[in-house]
Coordinates of N, CA and C and ligand atoms in Angstrom, one line a residue:
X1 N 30.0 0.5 24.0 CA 30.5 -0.1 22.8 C 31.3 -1.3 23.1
X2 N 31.0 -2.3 22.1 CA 31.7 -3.7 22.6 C 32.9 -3.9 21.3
X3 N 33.7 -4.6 21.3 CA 35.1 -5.2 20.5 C 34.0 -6.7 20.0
X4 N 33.8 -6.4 19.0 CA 33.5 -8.1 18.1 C 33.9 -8.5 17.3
X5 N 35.3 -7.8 16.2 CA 35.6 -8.1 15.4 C 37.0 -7.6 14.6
X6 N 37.6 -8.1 13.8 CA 38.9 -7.2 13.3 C 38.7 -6.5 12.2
X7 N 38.6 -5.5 12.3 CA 37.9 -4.7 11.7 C 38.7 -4.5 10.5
X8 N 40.0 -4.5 10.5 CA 40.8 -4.6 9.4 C 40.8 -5.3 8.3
X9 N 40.3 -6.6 8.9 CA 40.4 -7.8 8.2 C 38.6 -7.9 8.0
X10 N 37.9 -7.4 8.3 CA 36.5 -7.6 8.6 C 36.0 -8.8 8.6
X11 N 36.4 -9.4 9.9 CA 36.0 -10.4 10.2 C 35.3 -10.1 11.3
X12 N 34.2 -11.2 12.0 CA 33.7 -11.0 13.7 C 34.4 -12.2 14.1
X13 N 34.5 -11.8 15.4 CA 35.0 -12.9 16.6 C 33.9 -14.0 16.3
X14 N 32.5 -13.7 16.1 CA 31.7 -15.1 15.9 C 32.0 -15.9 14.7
X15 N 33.0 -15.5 13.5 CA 33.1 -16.1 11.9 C 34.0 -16.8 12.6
X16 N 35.3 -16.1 13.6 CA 36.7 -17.0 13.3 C 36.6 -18.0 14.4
X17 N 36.0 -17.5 15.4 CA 36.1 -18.8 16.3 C 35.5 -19.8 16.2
X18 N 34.4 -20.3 15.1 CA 34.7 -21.9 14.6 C 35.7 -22.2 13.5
X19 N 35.9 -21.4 12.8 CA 37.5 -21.9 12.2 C 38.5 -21.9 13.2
X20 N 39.0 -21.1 14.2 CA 39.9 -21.8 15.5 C 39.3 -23.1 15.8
X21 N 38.4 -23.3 16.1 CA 38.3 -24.7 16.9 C 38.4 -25.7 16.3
X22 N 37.5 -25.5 14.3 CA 38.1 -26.9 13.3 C 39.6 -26.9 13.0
X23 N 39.9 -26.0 13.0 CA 41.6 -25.9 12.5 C 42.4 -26.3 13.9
X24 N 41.8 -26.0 15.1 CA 42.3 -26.5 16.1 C 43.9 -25.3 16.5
X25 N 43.2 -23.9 15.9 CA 44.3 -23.4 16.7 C 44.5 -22.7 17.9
X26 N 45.1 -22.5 18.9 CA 45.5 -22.2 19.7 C 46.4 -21.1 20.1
X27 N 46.9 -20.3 18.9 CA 47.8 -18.9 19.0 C 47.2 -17.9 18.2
X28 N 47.6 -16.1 18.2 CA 46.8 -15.2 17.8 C 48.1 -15.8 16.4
X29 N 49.0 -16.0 16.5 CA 49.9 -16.1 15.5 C 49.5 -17.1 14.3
X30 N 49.1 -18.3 14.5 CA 48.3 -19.4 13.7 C 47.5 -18.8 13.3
X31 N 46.0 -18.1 14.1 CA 45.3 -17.2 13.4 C 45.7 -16.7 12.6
X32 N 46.5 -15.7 13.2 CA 46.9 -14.5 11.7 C 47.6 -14.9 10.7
X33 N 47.9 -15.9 10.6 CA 48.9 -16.5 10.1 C 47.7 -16.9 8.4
X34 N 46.7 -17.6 9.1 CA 45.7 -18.2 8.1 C 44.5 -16.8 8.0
X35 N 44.1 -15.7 8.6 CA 43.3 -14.9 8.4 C 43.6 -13.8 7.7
X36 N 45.1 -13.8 8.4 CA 45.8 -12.0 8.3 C 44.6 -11.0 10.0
X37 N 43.7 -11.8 10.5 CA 43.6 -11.1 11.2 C 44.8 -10.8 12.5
X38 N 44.7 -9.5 12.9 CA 45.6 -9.0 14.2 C 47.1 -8.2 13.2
X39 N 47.5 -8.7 12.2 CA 48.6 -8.1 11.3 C 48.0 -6.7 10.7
X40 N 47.1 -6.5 10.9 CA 46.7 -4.5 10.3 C 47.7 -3.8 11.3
X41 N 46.6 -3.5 11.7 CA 46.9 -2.5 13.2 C 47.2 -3.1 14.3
X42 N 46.6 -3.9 14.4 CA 47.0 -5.3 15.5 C 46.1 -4.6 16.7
X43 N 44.9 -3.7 16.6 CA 44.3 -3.7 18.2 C 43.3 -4.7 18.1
X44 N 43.2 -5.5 17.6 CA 42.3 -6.8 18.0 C 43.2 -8.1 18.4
X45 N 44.3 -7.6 18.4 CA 44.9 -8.8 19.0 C 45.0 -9.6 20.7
X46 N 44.7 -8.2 21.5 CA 44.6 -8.6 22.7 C 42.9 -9.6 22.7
X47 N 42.2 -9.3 22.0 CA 40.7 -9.6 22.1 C 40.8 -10.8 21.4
X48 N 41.6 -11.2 20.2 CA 41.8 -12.6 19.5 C 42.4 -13.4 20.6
X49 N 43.8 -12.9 21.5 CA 44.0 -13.6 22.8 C 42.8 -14.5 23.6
X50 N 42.2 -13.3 23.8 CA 41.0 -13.6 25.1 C 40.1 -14.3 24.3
X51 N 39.7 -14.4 22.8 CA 38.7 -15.1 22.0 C 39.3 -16.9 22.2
X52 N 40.5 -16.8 22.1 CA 41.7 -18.1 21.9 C 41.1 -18.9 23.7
X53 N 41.1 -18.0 24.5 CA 41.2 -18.9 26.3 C 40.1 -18.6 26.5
X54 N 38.9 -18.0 26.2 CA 37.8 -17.9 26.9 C 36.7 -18.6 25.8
X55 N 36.7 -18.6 24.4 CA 35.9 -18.5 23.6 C 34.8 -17.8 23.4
X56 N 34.5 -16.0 24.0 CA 33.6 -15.3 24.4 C 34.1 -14.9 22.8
X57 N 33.1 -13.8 22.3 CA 33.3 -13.0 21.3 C 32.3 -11.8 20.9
X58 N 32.7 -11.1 22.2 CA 32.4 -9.8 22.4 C 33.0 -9.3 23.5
X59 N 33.7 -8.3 23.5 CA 34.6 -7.6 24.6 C 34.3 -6.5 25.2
X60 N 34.3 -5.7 26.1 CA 34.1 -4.3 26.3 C 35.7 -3.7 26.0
X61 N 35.4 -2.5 25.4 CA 36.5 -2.0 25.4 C 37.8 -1.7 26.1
X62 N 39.0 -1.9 26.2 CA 39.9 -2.5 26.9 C 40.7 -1.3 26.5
X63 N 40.8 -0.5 28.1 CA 41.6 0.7 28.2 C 42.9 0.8 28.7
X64 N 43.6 -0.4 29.6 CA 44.9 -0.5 30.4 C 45.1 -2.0 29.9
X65 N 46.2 -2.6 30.5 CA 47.2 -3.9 30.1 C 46.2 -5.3 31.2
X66 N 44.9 -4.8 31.6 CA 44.4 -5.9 32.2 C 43.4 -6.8 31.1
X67 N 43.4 -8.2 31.2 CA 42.7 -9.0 30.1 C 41.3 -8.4 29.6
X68 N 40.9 -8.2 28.3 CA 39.7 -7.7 27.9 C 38.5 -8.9 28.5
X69 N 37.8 -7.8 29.1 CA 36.3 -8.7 29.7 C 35.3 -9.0 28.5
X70 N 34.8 -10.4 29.0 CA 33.4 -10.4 28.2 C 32.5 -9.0 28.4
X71 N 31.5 -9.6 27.3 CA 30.4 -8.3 27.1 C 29.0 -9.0 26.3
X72 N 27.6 -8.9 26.7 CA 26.8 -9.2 25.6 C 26.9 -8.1 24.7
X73 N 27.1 -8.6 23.2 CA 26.7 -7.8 22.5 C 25.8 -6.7 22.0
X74 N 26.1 -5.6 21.7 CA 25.3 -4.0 21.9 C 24.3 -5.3 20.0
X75 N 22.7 -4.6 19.9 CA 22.2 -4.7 18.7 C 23.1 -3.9 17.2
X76 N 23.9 -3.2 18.1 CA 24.2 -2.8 16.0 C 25.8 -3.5 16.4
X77 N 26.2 -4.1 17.0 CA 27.6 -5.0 17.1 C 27.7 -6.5 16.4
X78 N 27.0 -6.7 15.8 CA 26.5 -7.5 15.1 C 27.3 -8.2 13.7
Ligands
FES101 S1 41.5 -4.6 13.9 FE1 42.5 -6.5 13.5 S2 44.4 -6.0 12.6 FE2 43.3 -4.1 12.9

């Protein structure tokens, strides 16, 4: 199972990360600020981090305090 999206806000990591880069932001907080993504529940926050410094957008799921790894996308992650 991979992390691709904020599920709260239903968005995918592939929608927002060209609005990060034309808007030019660089914090999960500017994000949420303009999405509301990471303000639900906030577990996509670590993964909007790692979306922000890597620009990957798909994560394996992230069980302890170490950075969420990339991942290719599973077919129904979509
Ligand atoms: S999954 Fe993004 S705020 Fe809940």
């Amino acid at each position: 199972m991979a992390v691709t999206k904020c599920v709260c806000f239903k968005k995918t990591f592939a929608q927002l990360l060209p609005l990060v880069r034309a808007k030019g932001w660089t914090t999960v907080a500017e994000l949420s600020r303009a999405t509301g993504c990471g303000t639900g529940c906030g577990g996509c926050k670590p993964y909007l981090a790692a979306m922000l410094a890597t620009g990957h957008v798909c994560y394996r799921v992230k069980m302890d305090a170490a950075p969420p790894e990339p991942c290719a996308p599973d077919p129904w992650d979509s």
